[in-house]
Amino acid sequence: MLSVILPAYNEEKMLGKSADIISKILEDAKIEYQLIFVNDGSKDNTWNEIEKAVSNNQNIVGVNFSRNFGKESAMLAGLATATGDCCAVIDCDLQHPPEVLVEMYRLWEQGYEVIEAVKRSRGKESLMHKASAGLFYKLISKAVNFDMSRASDFKLLDRKAVDSILSLPEKNTFFRALSSWVGFKATSVEFDVQEREAGESKWSTRALIDYAITNIVSFSSAPMQFVTVAGVLTFIFGMIMGIQTLIKFLTGKAVEGFTTVILLVLIIGSLIMISLGIIGYYISKIYEEVKGRPRYIISKTIGK
Ligand code: UDP
Ligand code: MG
């Protein structure tokens, strides 16, 4: 059986439609399936829509979060609820074309264990968004040793891969990269990102920046190395200035150089503050992990 996980946050307009379309496609392809809608604390009628879908179709399961925990948590809750031999994650706004699910399922039948859907094109995005996404993916790709620039959360995973992701103890997960991190026999299919028909994207610029920083921190310690590199560079610079100052002192020209002092204080001061900030960020993430709070809280599950 194929379990399809659909995280939903304020998707009342799209929910019924995507439930119908996806179940129709899977029924036509004669694939035994289960749809798991995870309501990520929506403020609109998404949960009512899920209840309606569950009563119309016995292959649908609904999971209701006690509040908004974010898409990462919603995907993990879906994976934990799923009982299928393989699990697919797909957006419930139909921006990920559901026909691709069938193609992915066929690849799974051929023995692939991780099937990633990669974006052929990135859809409509502003220039600013493109540039920052570019930088983010460069960093992440380097950290996971795998080209992530076209990656999406749209994937199909074998039970083995799902179980290994679920067994990870960390709280700050980055599903998109974890699926390649776990290994297994992997392949990919291409898809075109569709336009959103109704509702709106949940990603504000701030949310995107937060998402990027959290994921970089959870996957890479490269920013910490910046602290060391900056320290070494400042040390070398300091040695040169030190020698210059000594020579000036010995030759009796020592009073000049007030500008240098101010510049040094400012530059070194800001470097130290940036470095403390970076280290602080990692410490705050360690703090979050150490607290060991659950990734999400479920208030209700419906459907069989
Ligand atoms: N989503 C979620 N929790 C959130 C934000 C988004 O479950 O806090 C879901 C949303 O309902 C959708 C998917 O994640 O199914 C992708 O969200 P969106 O379409 O807003 O992102 P975009 O397609 O613009 O990247
Ligand atoms: Mg979307």
XYZ file of C-alpha atoms and ligand atoms in Angstrom:
330
model
C 0.000 0.000 0.000
C 1.076 3.556 -0.788
C 0.589 6.144 1.954
C 0.372 9.703 0.650
C 1.096 12.392 3.218
C -0.365 15.848 2.689
C 0.575 18.587 5.163
C -2.155 21.226 5.186
C -2.104 24.690 6.682
C -4.987 27.018 5.799
C -5.871 25.022 2.701
C -9.692 24.953 2.957
C -10.012 25.957 -0.691
C -7.699 23.267 -2.025
C -8.303 20.366 0.329
C -11.431 18.722 -1.051
C -10.206 19.186 -4.565
C -6.795 17.635 -4.013
C -8.361 14.720 -2.067
C -10.631 14.000 -5.044
C -7.989 14.418 -7.730
C -5.292 12.392 -5.987
C -7.587 9.509 -5.024
C -8.974 9.403 -8.573
C -5.506 9.239 -10.107
C -4.403 6.460 -7.749
C -7.626 4.475 -8.242
C -7.268 4.739 -12.037
C -3.711 3.478 -11.745
C -4.979 0.556 -9.582
C -2.685 1.469 -6.695
C -3.827 0.562 -3.203
C -3.506 3.802 -1.249
C -4.130 5.784 1.906
C -4.235 9.583 2.041
C -3.077 11.163 5.296
C -4.000 14.808 5.731
C -2.146 16.502 8.559
C -3.864 19.692 9.650
C -1.033 21.881 10.892
C -3.117 24.072 13.209
C -4.982 25.856 10.423
C -6.942 28.974 11.315
C -9.598 28.367 8.664
C -11.948 25.443 7.981
C -9.282 23.004 6.828
C -10.104 20.504 9.606
C -13.830 20.500 8.696
C -12.824 19.860 5.094
C -10.636 16.962 6.229
C -13.507 15.503 8.286
C -15.735 15.757 5.208
C -13.103 14.021 3.057
C -12.681 11.251 5.647
C -16.417 10.549 5.722
C -16.550 10.438 1.897
C -13.607 8.130 1.379
C -12.505 5.400 3.754
C -8.945 5.539 2.429
C -8.467 8.967 3.966
C -7.022 9.603 7.428
C -6.958 12.956 9.193
C -4.469 14.061 11.836
C -5.120 17.282 13.717
C -2.309 19.219 15.420
C -3.000 21.151 18.596
C -1.429 24.239 16.985
C 0.778 25.198 14.034
C 4.065 23.280 14.263
C 5.325 23.884 10.722
C 5.491 21.773 7.605
C 8.502 19.709 8.763
C 6.572 18.491 11.816
C 3.451 17.881 9.743
C 5.390 15.698 7.303
C 6.978 13.722 10.144
C 3.614 13.216 11.865
C 2.239 11.942 8.567
C 5.142 9.531 8.160
C 4.657 8.301 11.723
C 0.935 7.691 11.109
C 1.404 6.016 7.730
C 1.074 2.250 7.547
C 1.962 1.779 3.858
C 4.892 -0.172 2.424
C 6.019 3.088 0.924
C 5.158 6.703 1.730
C 4.946 9.732 -0.493
C 4.889 13.345 0.666
C 3.144 15.884 -1.532
C 1.867 19.454 -1.034
C -1.886 19.647 -0.787
C -2.130 22.784 -2.943
C -1.632 20.666 -6.111
C 1.558 22.549 -6.976
C 3.196 19.139 -7.112
C 1.479 17.356 -10.033
C -0.161 14.198 -8.579
C 0.292 12.209 -11.816
C 3.983 12.050 -10.909
C 2.994 9.921 -7.879
C 2.122 7.056 -10.215
C 5.445 7.381 -12.004
C 7.243 7.343 -8.638
C 5.248 4.346 -7.444
C 6.242 2.378 -10.572
C 9.904 3.137 -9.859
C 9.408 1.899 -6.299
C 7.914 -1.328 -7.704
C 11.104 -1.687 -9.750
C 13.080 -1.718 -6.519
C 14.097 1.894 -5.909
C 13.852 2.893 -2.249
C 14.123 6.676 -2.332
C 12.510 8.474 -5.252
C 13.006 12.220 -5.256
C 10.941 14.507 -7.427
C 13.166 17.353 -8.595
C 11.951 20.622 -10.051
C 12.526 20.967 -13.772
C 11.760 24.642 -13.416
C 11.304 26.616 -10.203
C 7.991 28.245 -11.179
C 7.432 31.970 -10.779
C 9.710 33.603 -8.216
C 11.012 37.093 -7.633
C 14.649 37.911 -8.413
C 15.444 38.433 -4.734
C 13.920 35.047 -3.866
C 15.901 33.346 -6.646
C 19.178 34.860 -5.456
C 18.711 33.986 -1.791
C 17.423 30.505 -2.586
C 20.531 30.072 -4.760
C 22.869 30.966 -1.895
C 20.953 28.794 0.575
C 21.078 25.729 -1.666
C 24.775 26.234 -2.366
C 25.517 26.045 1.362
C 23.173 23.126 1.987
C 24.383 21.197 -1.075
C 27.923 21.517 0.189
C 26.930 20.280 3.624
C 25.112 17.181 2.364
C 27.390 16.578 -0.630
C 24.445 16.394 -2.959
C 22.969 18.945 -5.387
C 19.910 20.342 -3.607
C 19.155 23.307 -5.877
C 16.221 21.570 -7.546
C 15.141 19.464 -4.575
C 11.628 19.624 -3.155
C 9.702 17.940 -0.355
C 7.886 15.872 -2.965
C 9.273 12.343 -2.510
C 8.399 8.692 -2.277
C 10.226 6.635 0.322
C 10.326 2.932 1.007
C 9.302 1.767 4.498
C 12.994 1.188 5.338
C 13.909 4.814 4.577
C 10.829 6.105 6.443
C 11.710 4.093 9.524
C 15.279 5.321 9.507
C 14.150 8.951 9.254
C 11.635 8.428 12.069
C 14.279 6.847 14.272
C 16.455 9.981 14.198
C 16.333 11.641 17.612
C 16.886 15.214 16.411
C 14.106 17.785 16.694
C 15.254 20.187 13.977
C 14.843 18.044 10.907
C 15.246 19.085 7.294
C 13.263 16.453 5.425
C 14.388 17.566 1.984
C 18.010 16.751 2.765
C 17.441 13.849 5.173
C 15.943 11.700 2.439
C 19.257 11.747 0.583
C 21.263 11.607 3.812
C 19.745 8.220 4.779
C 21.101 6.693 1.586
C 19.395 3.590 0.074
C 18.859 2.955 -3.607
C 17.822 6.344 -4.921
C 16.623 7.828 -8.156
C 14.766 10.944 -9.219
C 11.985 12.082 -11.506
C 11.445 15.594 -12.848
C 8.320 17.684 -12.507
C 7.172 21.212 -13.286
C 5.991 23.273 -10.353
C 2.358 24.218 -10.995
C 0.750 27.562 -10.253
C -1.213 27.685 -7.010
C -4.931 27.757 -7.866
C -6.380 29.075 -4.627
C -5.217 30.161 -1.201
C -1.780 31.642 -0.772
C 1.808 30.631 -0.136
C 2.635 30.499 3.579
C 6.171 31.656 3.094
C 6.908 35.219 4.020
C 10.445 36.508 3.480
C 11.059 36.289 7.211
C 9.815 32.716 7.414
C 12.095 31.799 4.520
C 15.153 33.386 6.152
C 14.356 31.586 9.416
C 13.891 28.317 7.560
C 17.197 28.762 5.739
C 19.209 29.597 8.871
C 17.667 26.760 10.908
C 18.421 24.235 8.197
C 21.957 25.444 7.595
C 22.620 25.175 11.332
C 21.045 21.732 11.533
C 23.045 20.383 8.609
C 26.365 22.189 8.595
C 28.920 23.550 10.997
C 30.570 25.673 8.284
C 29.424 28.989 9.860
C 31.326 28.017 13.034
C 34.475 27.634 10.969
C 33.987 31.227 9.888
C 34.741 32.164 13.487
C 38.059 30.303 13.408
C 39.027 31.670 9.995
C 38.172 35.228 11.043
C 40.242 34.732 14.185
C 43.272 33.516 12.228
C 43.007 36.390 9.727
C 42.723 38.939 12.544
C 45.750 37.369 14.226
C 47.874 37.639 11.052
C 46.716 41.222 10.551
C 47.521 41.919 14.212
C 51.079 40.551 13.818
C 51.717 42.819 10.829
C 50.356 45.858 12.655
C 52.358 44.902 15.737
C 55.623 44.772 13.833
C 54.828 48.083 12.121
C 54.046 49.704 15.483
C 57.272 48.374 17.014
C 59.348 49.722 14.150
C 57.627 53.110 14.483
C 58.266 53.080 18.227
C 61.928 52.204 17.809
C 62.441 54.880 15.185
C 60.717 57.428 17.429
C 57.554 58.112 15.361
C 55.038 56.524 17.713
C 52.382 59.196 18.397
C 50.614 58.997 15.028
C 48.114 56.265 14.228
C 44.975 57.203 16.172
C 42.829 56.260 13.106
C 44.409 52.828 13.070
C 43.471 52.277 16.701
C 39.850 53.252 16.141
C 39.590 51.084 13.015
C 41.118 48.098 14.788
C 38.777 48.417 17.758
C 35.744 48.666 15.481
C 36.695 45.821 13.152
C 37.766 43.403 15.860
C 34.776 44.344 18.009
C 32.307 43.603 15.237
C 34.055 40.360 14.316
C 33.806 39.222 17.927
C 30.108 40.095 18.081
C 29.317 38.313 14.804
C 31.229 35.273 16.012
C 29.409 35.244 19.338
C 26.136 35.491 17.425
C 26.986 32.480 15.276
C 28.065 30.432 18.274
C 24.974 31.594 20.155
C 22.796 30.327 17.343
C 24.272 26.864 17.592
C 23.948 26.915 21.370
C 20.277 27.864 21.113
C 19.740 24.923 18.781
C 21.563 22.602 21.191
C 19.346 23.970 23.974
C 16.237 23.174 21.930
C 17.443 19.637 21.260
C 18.422 19.044 24.870
C 14.988 20.073 26.137
C 13.722 17.097 24.175
C 10.237 18.435 23.565
C 8.144 16.524 21.030
C 8.144 17.809 17.458
C 4.365 18.112 17.450
C 1.284 17.442 19.571
C -1.660 15.654 18.020
C -5.108 16.548 19.319
C -7.098 14.102 17.221
C -6.761 11.405 14.561
C -9.719 10.303 12.437
C -10.192 7.592 9.819
C -9.028 4.027 10.140
N 2.270 23.927 5.177
C 2.137 23.339 6.447
N 2.486 24.077 7.550
C 2.962 25.364 7.469
C 3.139 25.909 6.170
C 2.773 25.175 5.064
O 1.698 22.208 6.570
O 3.246 25.961 8.498
C 1.895 23.129 3.973
C 0.912 23.805 3.034
O -0.421 23.575 3.420
C 1.233 23.159 1.702
C 2.720 22.912 1.804
O 3.043 22.937 3.190
O 0.570 21.918 1.532
C 3.525 23.949 1.036
O 3.196 25.235 1.479
P 3.079 26.467 0.483
O 2.243 26.093 -0.694
O 2.630 27.636 1.287
O 4.578 26.671 0.061
P 5.130 27.005 -1.421
O 4.453 26.045 -2.352
O 4.747 28.392 -1.666
O 6.593 26.761 -1.296
Mg 2.595 25.614 -2.569
